[in-house]
Amino acid sequence: IGIAEKREGALSAATAYSAGDAVGSAVLLSDDGWAVTSSGVFAPKKTYVAITADHAVVAIDTKVDDPSMDVTYIHLADAANLSVATLGSAETSAGGAYTVLAPSDQPGQIRSLPVVAQGVLSMKGLLLFSDERSRVAVLAQTLPAAYAGGPLVSADGAVLGIVRSDGWQNGSTVWPIADISTILPGLLKDGQIVRPAFGVHYVNLALAAGIPTAEVQGKKNGTLITGTNDAPAIAKKSAAEKAGIRSGDIITAVGSQSISGSLDLADIIAGYTAGQTVDMTVVRKKAETKLKVTLGSTSATAP
C-alpha cells in the first residue's frame, strides 16, 4: 500500500491526496489492516492516509513505533479481508538479486525495481546495544522515496525486508523481515510490541581491532561488555545488572549459540522472549563461568 500526506481541508477521499503527496509505502501484515513501514516516512504533526492497490483512500487510525528499531506499525481504519504479504524466512546475501516494490500511480499496478544486495552491516559502529536492532542489508543503489517502507522480495515473491528511509553511503538499506516477524503475534493479538531486553553495551571482538590484549582475555570471539559516559556498559535495573554481569566481562555464548562476527549478541537475544531465562557463558579474569539471566522487556502499545 502507499502512504501519502493528507491534504488539509479535504472534504472527500477523492481530494485527500495527490500523487505528489506520496511519502512512501507499507507492507500489509494482517487482513484486518495492520501494516509495517519505515518510521522515517512520517513527519511530526502531519496526518497521513493509506492508498490501496485500487487507489482507495483509507484513514490510518493507529501508529505504533517499535522501541528497538526504526519501523512503525500502522492500522488501517475499518479494514477487513485484505490481501497480505507472504513473509520469507531467508536472509539477504551479498551479491544476491532481489526486487523492491512500491504502488504505482495507476490503479491495480505495482512499481518494481531490481536491486542487488551488497552485504549486511551494523549502523551503530563498534559500540552496540543489546536491546536495539542495528543490522541492515545494504543495497547497491539508492532508491526513490516511494520505495521507503516497502518490501524487498525474493524471486518467489516472499518479503525478506522493509526498505528504510535513510541509506548508507551510496546505497539504500533494508531491515531484515526476521526482526519484524518475531513481534507479530503480540501485535496482532493485543496491539502490543514486546521485545526481550538485556541491557548492555558491548563490542563484538570478531569485528573489532586494536583492543588491548588484557581486555580481550585471549578471546577472538565474543562480546566485550564496555561503555562510555553516555552509553554505560550495564544499564541500571537491567536484566544484566540483576544477573551480575560486569563491565569487562566477555560473553562468548548464549545457550548453545556461540557469538561470532556473523551471529551477534543482539541477534541471539532477539530470538528469545521477554521473561525467558537463558544461560550465558561469561569469561571474567580469564576464568569461564555460567550465569543465568532472566530477560527483561521493552514494549510499546497501540494508543
mmCIF file of C-alpha atoms in Angstrom:
data_model
loop_
_atom_site.group_PDB
_atom_site.id
_atom_site.type_symbol
_atom_site.label_atom_id
_atom_site.label_comp_id
_atom_site.label_asym_id
_atom_site.label_seq_id
_atom_site.Cartn_x
_atom_site.Cartn_y
_atom_site.Cartn_z
ATOM 1 C CA ILE A 1 0.000 0.000 0.000
ATOM 2 C CA GLY A 2 1.041 3.605 -0.469
ATOM 3 C CA ILE A 3 1.260 6.284 2.200
ATOM 4 C CA ALA A 4 0.508 9.908 1.381
ATOM 5 C CA GLU A 5 0.263 13.130 3.323
ATOM 6 C CA LYS A 6 -3.377 14.089 3.765
ATOM 7 C CA ARG A 7 -4.344 17.453 2.346
ATOM 8 C CA GLU A 8 -5.664 19.906 4.876
ATOM 9 C CA GLY A 9 -9.354 20.654 4.481
ATOM 10 C CA ALA A 10 -10.023 17.707 2.152
ATOM 11 C CA LEU A 11 -13.762 17.077 2.090
ATOM 12 C CA SER A 12 -13.713 13.694 0.348
ATOM 13 C CA ALA A 13 -11.455 10.743 -0.367
ATOM 14 C CA ALA A 14 -11.085 11.941 -3.943
ATOM 15 C CA THR A 15 -9.355 15.124 -2.780
ATOM 16 C CA ALA A 16 -7.474 13.682 0.229
ATOM 17 C CA TYR A 17 -4.176 13.407 -1.624
ATOM 18 C CA SER A 18 -2.455 13.697 -4.966
ATOM 19 C CA ALA A 19 0.341 11.639 -6.469
ATOM 20 C CA GLY A 20 2.799 14.321 -5.397
ATOM 21 C CA ASP A 21 1.808 13.831 -1.748
ATOM 22 C CA ALA A 22 3.131 10.242 -1.635
ATOM 23 C CA VAL A 23 5.831 9.757 1.013
ATOM 24 C CA GLY A 24 6.447 6.018 0.892
ATOM 25 C CA SER A 25 4.969 2.542 1.077
ATOM 26 C CA ALA A 26 3.908 -0.045 3.657
ATOM 27 C CA VAL A 27 3.521 -3.817 3.724
ATOM 28 C CA LEU A 28 0.238 -5.369 4.851
ATOM 29 C CA LEU A 29 0.692 -7.934 7.632
ATOM 30 C CA SER A 30 -2.892 -8.843 8.524
ATOM 31 C CA ASP A 31 -6.207 -8.979 6.686
ATOM 32 C CA ASP A 32 -7.740 -6.598 9.250
ATOM 33 C CA GLY A 33 -5.356 -3.769 8.394
ATOM 34 C CA TRP A 34 -2.063 -3.973 10.297
ATOM 35 C CA ALA A 35 0.908 -2.920 8.159
ATOM 36 C CA VAL A 36 4.574 -2.043 8.684
ATOM 37 C CA THR A 37 6.623 0.804 7.228
ATOM 38 C CA SER A 38 9.802 2.763 7.870
ATOM 39 C CA SER A 39 9.401 5.326 10.659
ATOM 40 C CA GLY A 40 11.112 7.929 8.504
ATOM 41 C CA VAL A 41 8.164 8.263 6.113
ATOM 42 C CA PHE A 42 6.224 10.169 8.791
ATOM 43 C CA ALA A 43 6.936 13.775 9.763
ATOM 44 C CA PRO A 44 5.777 15.163 13.129
ATOM 45 C CA LYS A 45 2.408 16.923 13.374
ATOM 46 C CA LYS A 46 1.219 15.758 9.960
ATOM 47 C CA THR A 47 -1.662 13.465 9.022
ATOM 48 C CA TYR A 48 -1.339 10.619 6.555
ATOM 49 C CA VAL A 49 -3.639 8.297 4.626
ATOM 50 C CA ALA A 50 -3.079 4.859 3.126
ATOM 51 C CA ILE A 51 -3.687 4.199 -0.571
ATOM 52 C CA THR A 52 -4.669 0.652 -1.549
ATOM 53 C CA ALA A 53 -3.788 -1.054 -4.826
ATOM 54 C CA ASP A 54 -7.090 0.056 -6.380
ATOM 55 C CA HIS A 55 -6.421 3.627 -5.151
ATOM 56 C CA ALA A 56 -8.997 3.580 -2.379
ATOM 57 C CA VAL A 57 -8.091 6.113 0.335
ATOM 58 C CA VAL A 58 -8.099 4.681 3.867
ATOM 59 C CA ALA A 59 -7.569 6.528 7.151
ATOM 60 C CA ILE A 60 -4.719 5.410 9.434
ATOM 61 C CA ASP A 61 -6.252 5.109 12.903
ATOM 62 C CA THR A 62 -3.253 3.749 14.836
ATOM 63 C CA LYS A 63 0.546 4.126 14.742
ATOM 64 C CA VAL A 64 2.913 2.166 16.999
ATOM 65 C CA ASP A 65 6.672 2.841 16.902
ATOM 66 C CA ASP A 66 8.903 -0.155 17.546
ATOM 67 C CA PRO A 67 11.095 0.531 20.638
ATOM 68 C CA SER A 68 14.156 -1.214 19.226
ATOM 69 C CA MET A 69 14.230 -0.298 15.542
ATOM 70 C CA ASP A 70 13.064 2.479 13.244
ATOM 71 C CA VAL A 71 9.882 0.886 11.957
ATOM 72 C CA THR A 72 6.299 1.922 12.609
ATOM 73 C CA TYR A 73 3.269 -0.332 12.619
ATOM 74 C CA ILE A 74 0.075 1.249 11.343
ATOM 75 C CA HIS A 75 -3.537 0.139 11.300
ATOM 76 C CA LEU A 76 -5.994 0.969 8.537
ATOM 77 C CA ALA A 77 -9.405 2.072 9.771
ATOM 78 C CA ASP A 78 -12.367 -0.266 9.147
ATOM 79 C CA ALA A 79 -10.189 -2.726 7.214
ATOM 80 C CA ALA A 80 -11.268 -6.308 6.569
ATOM 81 C CA ASN A 81 -10.444 -9.173 4.216
ATOM 82 C CA LEU A 82 -7.307 -7.548 2.801
ATOM 83 C CA SER A 83 -4.646 -9.448 0.871
ATOM 84 C CA VAL A 84 -1.497 -9.716 2.973
ATOM 85 C CA ALA A 85 2.182 -10.179 2.209
ATOM 86 C CA THR A 86 3.951 -13.528 2.389
ATOM 87 C CA LEU A 87 6.866 -13.180 4.810
ATOM 88 C CA GLY A 88 10.024 -15.094 3.964
ATOM 89 C CA SER A 89 12.490 -16.774 6.300
ATOM 90 C CA ALA A 90 15.689 -16.402 4.291
ATOM 91 C CA GLU A 91 18.238 -13.640 4.747
ATOM 92 C CA THR A 92 19.668 -11.448 2.010
ATOM 93 C CA SER A 93 23.090 -12.484 0.779
ATOM 94 C CA ALA A 94 25.920 -10.407 -0.655
ATOM 95 C CA GLY A 95 25.583 -10.276 -4.440
ATOM 96 C CA GLY A 96 22.015 -11.610 -4.303
ATOM 97 C CA ALA A 97 19.477 -10.232 -6.790
ATOM 98 C CA TYR A 98 16.119 -9.079 -5.410
ATOM 99 C CA THR A 99 13.221 -6.752 -6.236
ATOM 100 C CA VAL A 100 11.751 -3.800 -4.362
ATOM 101 C CA LEU A 101 8.087 -2.862 -4.781
ATOM 102 C CA ALA A 102 6.009 0.310 -4.471
ATOM 103 C CA PRO A 103 2.474 1.291 -5.513
ATOM 104 C CA SER A 104 2.064 2.731 -8.990
ATOM 105 C CA ASP A 105 0.298 5.930 -9.997
ATOM 106 C CA GLN A 106 -2.062 3.670 -11.963
ATOM 107 C CA PRO A 107 -4.786 1.693 -10.099
ATOM 108 C CA GLY A 108 -4.142 -2.029 -9.856
ATOM 109 C CA GLN A 109 -0.476 -1.766 -10.817
ATOM 110 C CA ILE A 110 2.740 -2.131 -8.823
ATOM 111 C CA ARG A 111 6.052 -0.418 -9.433
ATOM 112 C CA SER A 112 9.066 -2.753 -9.254
ATOM 113 C CA LEU A 113 12.802 -2.241 -9.404
ATOM 114 C CA PRO A 114 15.563 -4.892 -9.489
ATOM 115 C CA VAL A 115 18.280 -4.431 -6.867
ATOM 116 C CA VAL A 116 21.450 -6.162 -5.696
ATOM 117 C CA ALA A 117 22.407 -6.642 -2.024
ATOM 118 C CA GLN A 118 25.973 -5.671 -1.122
ATOM 119 C CA GLY A 119 26.031 -7.269 2.325
ATOM 120 C CA VAL A 120 24.970 -6.770 5.948
ATOM 121 C CA LEU A 121 26.335 -4.196 8.393
ATOM 122 C CA SER A 122 25.622 -2.565 11.741
ATOM 123 C CA MET A 123 24.550 1.072 11.641
ATOM 124 C CA LYS A 124 25.791 1.724 15.178
ATOM 125 C CA GLY A 125 29.533 1.421 14.636
ATOM 126 C CA LEU A 126 31.586 -0.723 17.022
ATOM 127 C CA LEU A 127 29.770 0.029 20.286
ATOM 128 C CA LEU A 128 26.456 -1.840 20.145
ATOM 129 C CA PHE A 129 23.455 -2.119 22.458
ATOM 130 C CA SER A 130 21.884 -5.487 23.173
ATOM 131 C CA ASP A 131 18.308 -4.174 23.012
ATOM 132 C CA GLU A 132 18.499 -2.392 19.665
ATOM 133 C CA ARG A 133 18.286 -3.896 16.221
ATOM 134 C CA SER A 134 21.073 -2.365 14.152
ATOM 135 C CA ARG A 135 21.995 -4.862 11.443
ATOM 136 C CA VAL A 136 20.680 -3.955 7.999
ATOM 137 C CA ALA A 137 21.153 -5.197 4.458
ATOM 138 C CA VAL A 138 22.768 -2.623 2.165
ATOM 139 C CA LEU A 139 21.675 -2.336 -1.464
ATOM 140 C CA ALA A 140 23.955 -1.285 -4.304
ATOM 141 C CA GLN A 141 21.737 1.643 -5.290
ATOM 142 C CA THR A 142 19.810 4.499 -3.713
ATOM 143 C CA LEU A 143 16.064 4.055 -4.136
ATOM 144 C CA PRO A 144 13.453 6.748 -4.864
ATOM 145 C CA ALA A 145 11.435 7.906 -1.852
ATOM 146 C CA ALA A 146 8.327 5.989 -2.984
ATOM 147 C CA TYR A 147 10.045 2.707 -2.061
ATOM 148 C CA ALA A 148 10.722 3.700 1.574
ATOM 149 C CA GLY A 149 8.756 1.388 3.849
ATOM 150 C CA GLY A 150 8.057 -1.013 1.001
ATOM 151 C CA PRO A 151 9.145 -4.637 0.623
ATOM 152 C CA LEU A 152 12.328 -6.233 -0.609
ATOM 153 C CA VAL A 153 11.177 -9.513 -2.158
ATOM 154 C CA SER A 154 12.806 -12.715 -3.338
ATOM 155 C CA ALA A 155 12.235 -14.353 -6.721
ATOM 156 C CA ASP A 156 9.239 -16.261 -5.325
ATOM 157 C CA GLY A 157 7.593 -13.072 -4.007
ATOM 158 C CA ALA A 158 8.339 -13.556 -0.299
ATOM 159 C CA VAL A 159 9.101 -10.390 1.677
ATOM 160 C CA LEU A 160 12.670 -10.510 3.045
ATOM 161 C CA GLY A 161 12.915 -6.970 4.372
ATOM 162 C CA ILE A 162 11.486 -3.470 4.713
ATOM 163 C CA VAL A 163 13.240 -0.614 2.916
ATOM 164 C CA ARG A 164 14.460 2.053 5.347
ATOM 165 C CA SER A 165 14.022 5.778 4.740
ATOM 166 C CA ASP A 166 17.719 6.549 5.003
ATOM 167 C CA GLY A 167 20.653 4.883 3.342
ATOM 168 C CA TRP A 168 24.304 4.061 3.857
ATOM 169 C CA GLN A 169 26.881 5.837 1.715
ATOM 170 C CA ASN A 170 25.626 5.284 -1.862
ATOM 171 C CA GLY A 171 23.040 2.608 -1.176
ATOM 172 C CA SER A 172 19.640 2.179 0.433
ATOM 173 C CA THR A 173 19.256 -0.082 3.471
ATOM 174 C CA VAL A 174 16.736 -2.729 4.456
ATOM 175 C CA TRP A 175 15.516 -4.046 7.826
ATOM 176 C CA PRO A 176 15.513 -7.888 7.838
ATOM 177 C CA ILE A 177 11.986 -9.294 7.991
ATOM 178 C CA ALA A 178 13.074 -11.664 10.794
ATOM 179 C CA ASP A 179 13.313 -8.644 13.117
ATOM 180 C CA ILE A 180 9.670 -7.883 12.373
ATOM 181 C CA SER A 181 8.215 -11.404 12.330
ATOM 182 C CA THR A 182 9.104 -12.075 15.967
ATOM 183 C CA ILE A 183 6.743 -9.422 17.367
ATOM 184 C CA LEU A 184 3.743 -10.123 15.120
ATOM 185 C CA PRO A 185 1.812 -12.464 17.460
ATOM 186 C CA GLY A 186 1.618 -9.830 20.205
ATOM 187 C CA LEU A 187 0.907 -7.029 17.760
ATOM 188 C CA LEU A 188 -1.926 -8.846 16.024
ATOM 189 C CA LYS A 189 -3.475 -10.171 19.243
ATOM 190 C CA ASP A 190 -3.080 -7.242 21.643
ATOM 191 C CA GLY A 191 -1.800 -4.327 19.556
ATOM 192 C CA GLN A 192 1.407 -4.502 21.596
ATOM 193 C CA ILE A 193 5.082 -4.783 20.645
ATOM 194 C CA VAL A 194 7.150 -6.643 23.228
ATOM 195 C CA ARG A 195 10.841 -7.416 22.763
ATOM 196 C CA PRO A 196 13.342 -9.058 25.134
ATOM 197 C CA ALA A 197 15.805 -6.755 26.900
ATOM 198 C CA PHE A 198 19.252 -7.480 28.372
ATOM 199 C CA GLY A 199 20.698 -4.008 28.961
ATOM 200 C CA VAL A 200 24.386 -3.942 27.966
ATOM 201 C CA HIS A 201 26.636 -2.016 25.612
ATOM 202 C CA TYR A 202 29.377 -4.099 24.046
ATOM 203 C CA VAL A 203 31.929 -4.574 21.297
ATOM 204 C CA ASN A 204 31.910 -7.684 19.126
ATOM 205 C CA LEU A 205 35.518 -8.912 19.286
ATOM 206 C CA ALA A 206 35.327 -10.594 15.882
ATOM 207 C CA LEU A 207 34.526 -7.240 14.257
ATOM 208 C CA ALA A 208 36.898 -5.011 16.224
ATOM 209 C CA ALA A 209 40.626 -4.481 16.052
ATOM 210 C CA GLY A 210 43.099 -2.754 18.314
ATOM 211 C CA ILE A 211 41.515 -3.643 21.660
ATOM 212 C CA PRO A 212 44.236 -4.033 24.316
ATOM 213 C CA THR A 213 45.296 -7.651 24.839
ATOM 214 C CA ALA A 214 44.450 -7.546 28.539
ATOM 215 C CA GLU A 215 40.848 -6.614 27.769
ATOM 216 C CA VAL A 216 40.157 -9.426 25.285
ATOM 217 C CA GLN A 217 41.397 -12.063 27.785
ATOM 218 C CA GLY A 218 42.782 -14.215 24.984
ATOM 219 C CA LYS A 219 39.451 -14.375 23.137
ATOM 220 C CA LYS A 220 38.928 -13.740 19.416
ATOM 221 C CA ASN A 221 35.165 -14.195 19.537
ATOM 222 C CA GLY A 222 32.548 -12.967 21.966
ATOM 223 C CA THR A 223 31.281 -9.616 23.174
ATOM 224 C CA LEU A 224 33.301 -7.376 25.470
ATOM 225 C CA ILE A 225 30.957 -5.549 27.859
ATOM 226 C CA THR A 226 32.068 -1.920 27.827
ATOM 227 C CA GLY A 227 30.649 1.568 27.588
ATOM 228 C CA THR A 228 31.119 5.327 27.709
ATOM 229 C CA ASN A 229 29.797 8.153 29.869
ATOM 230 C CA ASP A 230 26.813 8.465 27.547
ATOM 231 C CA ALA A 231 26.372 4.734 26.987
ATOM 232 C CA PRO A 232 27.024 2.811 30.225
ATOM 233 C CA ALA A 233 28.256 -0.758 29.965
ATOM 234 C CA ILE A 234 25.429 -2.023 32.200
ATOM 235 C CA ALA A 235 22.035 -0.317 32.256
ATOM 236 C CA LYS A 236 20.658 0.269 35.751
ATOM 237 C CA LYS A 237 17.974 -2.186 36.917
ATOM 238 C CA SER A 238 18.515 -4.208 33.735
ATOM 239 C CA ALA A 239 18.476 -7.978 33.364
ATOM 240 C CA ALA A 240 22.266 -7.860 33.020
ATOM 241 C CA GLU A 241 22.731 -5.958 36.294
ATOM 242 C CA LYS A 242 20.394 -8.322 38.141
ATOM 243 C CA ALA A 243 22.296 -11.347 36.809
ATOM 244 C CA GLY A 244 25.676 -9.992 37.927
ATOM 245 C CA ILE A 245 27.153 -9.109 34.530
ATOM 246 C CA ARG A 246 30.067 -6.671 34.931
ATOM 247 C CA SER A 247 31.917 -4.219 32.720
ATOM 248 C CA GLY A 248 34.930 -6.033 31.255
ATOM 249 C CA ASP A 249 33.166 -9.393 31.074
ATOM 250 C CA ILE A 250 33.255 -11.230 27.755
ATOM 251 C CA ILE A 251 30.118 -13.165 26.830
ATOM 252 C CA THR A 252 31.030 -15.982 24.450
ATOM 253 C CA ALA A 253 27.729 -17.853 24.178
ATOM 254 C CA VAL A 254 24.051 -17.637 24.991
ATOM 255 C CA GLY A 255 22.557 -21.064 25.499
ATOM 256 C CA SER A 256 24.027 -23.283 22.785
ATOM 257 C CA GLN A 257 24.700 -20.376 20.408
ATOM 258 C CA SER A 258 28.265 -19.090 20.224
ATOM 259 C CA ILE A 259 28.773 -15.397 19.479
ATOM 260 C CA SER A 260 30.729 -14.647 16.293
ATOM 261 C CA GLY A 261 31.107 -11.994 13.649
ATOM 262 C CA SER A 262 28.037 -13.258 11.834
ATOM 263 C CA LEU A 263 25.949 -14.083 14.934
ATOM 264 C CA ASP A 264 25.940 -11.113 17.286
ATOM 265 C CA LEU A 265 24.736 -10.878 20.892
ATOM 266 C CA ALA A 266 21.773 -8.671 19.938
ATOM 267 C CA ASP A 267 20.794 -11.134 17.195
ATOM 268 C CA ILE A 268 20.723 -14.016 19.680
ATOM 269 C CA ILE A 269 18.834 -12.064 22.356
ATOM 270 C CA ALA A 270 16.175 -11.119 19.776
ATOM 271 C CA GLY A 271 15.423 -14.812 19.260
ATOM 272 C CA TYR A 272 14.207 -15.211 22.858
ATOM 273 C CA THR A 273 11.090 -13.875 24.560
ATOM 274 C CA ALA A 274 10.766 -11.330 27.356
ATOM 275 C CA GLY A 275 10.882 -13.035 30.756
ATOM 276 C CA GLN A 276 12.710 -16.098 29.471
ATOM 277 C CA THR A 277 15.698 -17.366 31.489
ATOM 278 C CA VAL A 278 18.838 -18.163 29.492
ATOM 279 C CA ASP A 279 22.308 -19.462 30.311
ATOM 280 C CA MET A 280 25.231 -17.228 29.342
ATOM 281 C CA THR A 281 28.855 -18.273 29.143
ATOM 282 C CA VAL A 282 30.968 -15.456 30.605
ATOM 283 C CA VAL A 283 34.750 -15.033 30.752
ATOM 284 C CA ARG A 284 35.922 -12.922 33.701
ATOM 285 C CA LYS A 285 39.618 -12.580 34.566
ATOM 286 C CA LYS A 286 40.282 -15.428 32.099
ATOM 287 C CA ALA A 287 38.016 -17.786 34.063
ATOM 288 C CA GLU A 288 34.868 -19.105 32.385
ATOM 289 C CA THR A 289 31.604 -19.217 34.292
ATOM 290 C CA LYS A 290 27.899 -19.706 33.585
ATOM 291 C CA LEU A 291 25.310 -17.139 34.602
ATOM 292 C CA LYS A 292 21.542 -17.447 34.421
ATOM 293 C CA VAL A 293 19.860 -14.336 33.028
ATOM 294 C CA THR A 294 16.131 -13.647 33.107
ATOM 295 C CA LEU A 295 15.490 -11.282 30.230
ATOM 296 C CA GLY A 296 13.509 -8.099 30.761
ATOM 297 C CA SER A 297 11.352 -6.370 28.168
ATOM 298 C CA THR A 298 10.873 -3.253 26.099
ATOM 299 C CA SER A 299 7.369 -2.581 24.863
ATOM 300 C CA ALA A 300 5.072 -0.212 23.040
ATOM 301 C CA THR A 301 1.279 -0.362 22.948
ATOM 302 C CA ALA A 302 -1.196 0.982 20.425
ATOM 303 C CA PRO A 303 -2.930 4.090 21.838
#
